[in-house]
Coordinates of C-alpha atoms and ligand atoms in Angstrom, one line a residue:
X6 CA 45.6 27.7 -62.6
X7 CA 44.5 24.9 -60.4
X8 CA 44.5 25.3 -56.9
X9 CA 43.6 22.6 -54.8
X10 CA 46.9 21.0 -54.6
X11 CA 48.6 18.6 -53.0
X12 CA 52.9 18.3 -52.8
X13 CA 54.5 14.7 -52.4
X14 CA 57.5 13.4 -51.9
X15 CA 60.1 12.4 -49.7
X16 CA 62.3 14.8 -47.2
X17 CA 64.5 17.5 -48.7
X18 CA 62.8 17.6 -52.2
X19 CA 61.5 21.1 -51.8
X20 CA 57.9 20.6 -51.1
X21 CA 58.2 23.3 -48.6
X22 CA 60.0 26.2 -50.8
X23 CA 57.9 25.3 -53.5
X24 CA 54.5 25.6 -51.3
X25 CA 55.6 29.1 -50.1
X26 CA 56.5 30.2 -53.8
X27 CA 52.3 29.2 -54.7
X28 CA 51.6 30.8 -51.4
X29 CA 53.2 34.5 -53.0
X30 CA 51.7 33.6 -56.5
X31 CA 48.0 32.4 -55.7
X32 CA 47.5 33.7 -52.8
X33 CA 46.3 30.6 -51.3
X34 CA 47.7 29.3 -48.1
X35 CA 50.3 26.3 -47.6
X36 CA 48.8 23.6 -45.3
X37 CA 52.0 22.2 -43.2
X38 CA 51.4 19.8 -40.8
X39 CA 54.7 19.7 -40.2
X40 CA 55.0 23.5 -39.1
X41 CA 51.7 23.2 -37.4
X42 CA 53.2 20.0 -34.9
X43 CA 56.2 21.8 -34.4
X44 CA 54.6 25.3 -33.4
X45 CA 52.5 22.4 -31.2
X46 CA 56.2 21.6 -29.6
X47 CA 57.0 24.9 -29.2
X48 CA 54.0 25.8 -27.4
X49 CA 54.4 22.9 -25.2
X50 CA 50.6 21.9 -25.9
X51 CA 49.6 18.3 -24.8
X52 CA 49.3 17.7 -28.7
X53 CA 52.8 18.7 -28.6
X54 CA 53.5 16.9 -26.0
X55 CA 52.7 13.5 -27.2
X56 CA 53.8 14.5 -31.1
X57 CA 57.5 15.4 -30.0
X58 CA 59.2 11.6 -29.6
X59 CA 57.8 11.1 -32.8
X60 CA 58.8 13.9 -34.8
X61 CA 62.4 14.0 -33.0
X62 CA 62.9 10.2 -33.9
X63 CA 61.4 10.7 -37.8
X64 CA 58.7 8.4 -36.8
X65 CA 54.6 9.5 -38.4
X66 CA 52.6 11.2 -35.5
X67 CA 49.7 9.0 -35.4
X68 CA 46.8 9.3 -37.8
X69 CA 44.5 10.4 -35.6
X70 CA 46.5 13.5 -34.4
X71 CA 47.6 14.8 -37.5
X72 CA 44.2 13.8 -39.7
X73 CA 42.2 16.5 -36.7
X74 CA 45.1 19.2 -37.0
X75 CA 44.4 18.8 -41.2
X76 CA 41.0 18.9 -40.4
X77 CA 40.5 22.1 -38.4
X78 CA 42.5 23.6 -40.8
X79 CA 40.6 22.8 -43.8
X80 CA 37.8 23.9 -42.4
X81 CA 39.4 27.7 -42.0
X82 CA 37.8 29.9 -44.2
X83 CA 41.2 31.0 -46.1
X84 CA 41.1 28.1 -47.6
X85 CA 37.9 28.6 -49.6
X86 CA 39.8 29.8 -52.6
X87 CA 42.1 27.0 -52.5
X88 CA 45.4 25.2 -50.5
X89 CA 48.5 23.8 -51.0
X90 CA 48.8 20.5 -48.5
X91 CA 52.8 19.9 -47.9
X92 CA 53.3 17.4 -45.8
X93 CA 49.6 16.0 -45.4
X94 CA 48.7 12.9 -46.1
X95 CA 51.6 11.0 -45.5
X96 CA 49.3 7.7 -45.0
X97 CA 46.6 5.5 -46.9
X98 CA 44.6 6.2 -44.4
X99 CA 45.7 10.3 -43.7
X100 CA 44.6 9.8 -47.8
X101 CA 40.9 8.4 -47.3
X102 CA 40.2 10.6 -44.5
X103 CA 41.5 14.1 -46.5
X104 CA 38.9 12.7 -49.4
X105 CA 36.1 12.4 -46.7
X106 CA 37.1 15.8 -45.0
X107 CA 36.7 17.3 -48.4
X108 CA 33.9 15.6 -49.2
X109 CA 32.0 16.6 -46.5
X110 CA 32.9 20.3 -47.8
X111 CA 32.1 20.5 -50.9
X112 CA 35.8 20.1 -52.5
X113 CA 38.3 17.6 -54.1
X114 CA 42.1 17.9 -54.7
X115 CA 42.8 18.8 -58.4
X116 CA 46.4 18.3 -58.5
X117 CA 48.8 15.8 -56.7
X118 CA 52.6 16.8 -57.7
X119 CA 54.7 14.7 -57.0
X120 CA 58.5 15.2 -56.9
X121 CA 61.2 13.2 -57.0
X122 CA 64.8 13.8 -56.6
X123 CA 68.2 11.3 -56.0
X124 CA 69.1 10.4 -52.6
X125 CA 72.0 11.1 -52.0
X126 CA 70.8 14.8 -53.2
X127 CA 68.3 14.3 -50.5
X128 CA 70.3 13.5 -47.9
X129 CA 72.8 15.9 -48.7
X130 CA 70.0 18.6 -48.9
X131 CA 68.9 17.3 -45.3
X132 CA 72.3 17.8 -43.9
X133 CA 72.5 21.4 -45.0
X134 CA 69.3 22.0 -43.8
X135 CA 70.1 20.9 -40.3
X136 CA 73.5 23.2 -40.0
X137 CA 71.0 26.4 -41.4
X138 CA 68.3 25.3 -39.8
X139 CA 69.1 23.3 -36.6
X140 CA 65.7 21.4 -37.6
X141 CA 65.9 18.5 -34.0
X142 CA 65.0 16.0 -36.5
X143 CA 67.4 16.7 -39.3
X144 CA 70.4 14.6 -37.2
X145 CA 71.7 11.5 -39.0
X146 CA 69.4 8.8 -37.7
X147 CA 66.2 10.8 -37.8
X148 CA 67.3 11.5 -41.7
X149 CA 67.7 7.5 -42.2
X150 CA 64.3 7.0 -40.3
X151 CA 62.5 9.4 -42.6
X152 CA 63.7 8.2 -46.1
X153 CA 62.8 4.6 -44.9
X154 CA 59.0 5.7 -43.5
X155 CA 58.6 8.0 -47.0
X156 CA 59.7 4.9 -49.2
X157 CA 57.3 2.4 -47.0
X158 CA 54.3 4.3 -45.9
X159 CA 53.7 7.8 -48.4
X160 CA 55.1 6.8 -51.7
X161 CA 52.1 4.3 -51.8
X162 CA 49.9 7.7 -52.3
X163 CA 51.7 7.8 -55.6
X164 CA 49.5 4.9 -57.0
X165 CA 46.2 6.6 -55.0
X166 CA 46.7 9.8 -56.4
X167 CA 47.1 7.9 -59.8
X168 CA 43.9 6.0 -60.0
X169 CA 42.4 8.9 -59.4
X170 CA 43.8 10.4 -62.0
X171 CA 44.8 14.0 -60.5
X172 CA 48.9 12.7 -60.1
X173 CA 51.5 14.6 -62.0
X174 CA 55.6 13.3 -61.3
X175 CA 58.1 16.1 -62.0
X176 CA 61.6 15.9 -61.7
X177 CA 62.9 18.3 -58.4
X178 CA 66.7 18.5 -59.8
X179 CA 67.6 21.5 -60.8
X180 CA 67.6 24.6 -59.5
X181 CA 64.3 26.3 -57.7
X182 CA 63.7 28.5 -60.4
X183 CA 63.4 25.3 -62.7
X184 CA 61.4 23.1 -60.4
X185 CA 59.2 26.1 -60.3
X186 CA 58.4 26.0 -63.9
X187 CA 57.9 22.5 -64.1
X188 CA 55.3 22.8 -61.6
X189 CA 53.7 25.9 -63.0
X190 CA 52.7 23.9 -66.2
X191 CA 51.8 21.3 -64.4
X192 CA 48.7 23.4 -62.6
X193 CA 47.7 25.1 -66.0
X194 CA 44.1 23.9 -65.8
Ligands
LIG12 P1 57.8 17.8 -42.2 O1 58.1 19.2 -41.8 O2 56.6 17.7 -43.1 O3 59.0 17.0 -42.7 O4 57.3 17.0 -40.8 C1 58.2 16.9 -39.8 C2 57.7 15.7 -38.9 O5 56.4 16.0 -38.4 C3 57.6 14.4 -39.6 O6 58.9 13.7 -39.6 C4 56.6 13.7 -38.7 O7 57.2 13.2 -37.5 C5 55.6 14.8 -38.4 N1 54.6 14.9 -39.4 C6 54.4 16.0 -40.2 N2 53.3 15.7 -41.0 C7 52.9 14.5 -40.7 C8 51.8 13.6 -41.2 N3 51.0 14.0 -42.2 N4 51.7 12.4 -40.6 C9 52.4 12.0 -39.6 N5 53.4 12.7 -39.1 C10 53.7 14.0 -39.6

C-alpha cells in the first residue's frame, strides 16, 4: 500500500477518523496541523498565541506558521516509513512549499485522496461535532467561515494534485466502514 499520503477536503468529511484508521493499519503517523495549533493554544505558546484568533474565527493561520510546524514535523524520523498529512496544505503556496520540504528530503506524496461529501451533511456533521466535542471553532459562524475558505482557498489543490497526477476523488457518504474501503483501494499501489 502506498503511504505517503495526503487527505483533502472540506470540514466534517472525515479526514481526521480516516487518518487515525491508516494510523492503526500502517503504522505510519497522522500529520494534523490542526491538532498541532491547538495543543499550541493549549500550551499558551507564543505560536499559540498569535494562531488562536485565527483558528477561533475559522480563518487559515498564516502560511508561514503552519508551513514551519509541517516542516519540523516532517523532518521527525517516524515519518521515514511514511505519513498521512490531514489538514496540511490548505494553500497553493502551503502546496509548493510541502513539495520543496520533501524535496529537500528525498520524498514525494504518492497519493492525494480527496473526499467529498454534501453540505448540508457537512454542516450537520459540524454541528454534532461541536455538542461531542465542544471544538471553540465548531460554533455557527466559524462553520460558515470554514466552508467558504475550503471552497476559495484549498479546493484549488484539487487541480495541483491532479496535474501531478497522484489525485484520487472518493465519495465520503456512507458509513466509515465504507469510506474506509474506498480509500483502501485507492492506496493499493
Ligand atoms: P482542522 O482541525 O484541520 O480543521 O484545523 C482547525 C483550524 O486550525 C483551521 O480552521 C485553521 O484555523 C487552523 N489550521 C489547521 N491547519 C491549517 C493549515 N494547513 N493552514 C492554515 N490554518 C490551519
Amino acid at each position: 500500500m502506498l503511504r505517503r499520503l495526503l487527505l483533502l477536503g472540506a470540514p466534517g468529511v472525515g479526514k481526521g477518523t480516516q487518518a487515525v484508521r491508516l494510523v492503526q493499519k500502517l503504522g505510519i503517523p497522522q500529520i494534523s496541523t490542526g491538532d498541532m495549533l491547538r495543543a499550541a493554544v493549549a500550551a499558551g505558546t507564543p505560536m499559540g498565541r498569535e494562531a488562536a484568533a485565527y483558528m477561533e474565527r475559522g480563518d487559515l493561520v498564516p502560511d508561514a506558521v503552519v508551513i514551519g510546524v509541517a516542516e519540523a514535523r516532517l523532518q521527525e524520523p517516524d515519518t521515514e516509513r511514511g505519513f498521512i498529512l490531514d489538514g496540511f496544505p490548505r494553500t497553493t503556496e502551503q502546496a509548493q512549499a510541502l513539495d520543496v520540504i520533501l524535496s529537500r528530503l528525498g520524498r514525494r506524496l504518492e497519493r492525494c485522496v480527496v473526499l467529498s461529501v454534501r453540505e448540508d451533511t457537512l454542516v450537520e456533521r459540524l454541528r454534532r461535532r461541536a455538542e461531542i466535542e465542544g471544538r471553540s471553532d465548531d460554533n455557527e459562524a466559524s462553520i460558515r467561515t470554514r466552508m467558504e475558505v475550503y471552497r476559495r482557498q484549498t479546493a484549488p489543490l484539487i487541480e495541483y494534485y491532479r496535474a501531478q497526477g497522484i489525485l484520487v476523488e472518493l465519495d465520503g457518504m456512507g458509513s466509515m466502514d465504507e469510506v474506509a474501503r474506498r480509500i483502501d483501494g485507492a492506496l493499493a499501489a
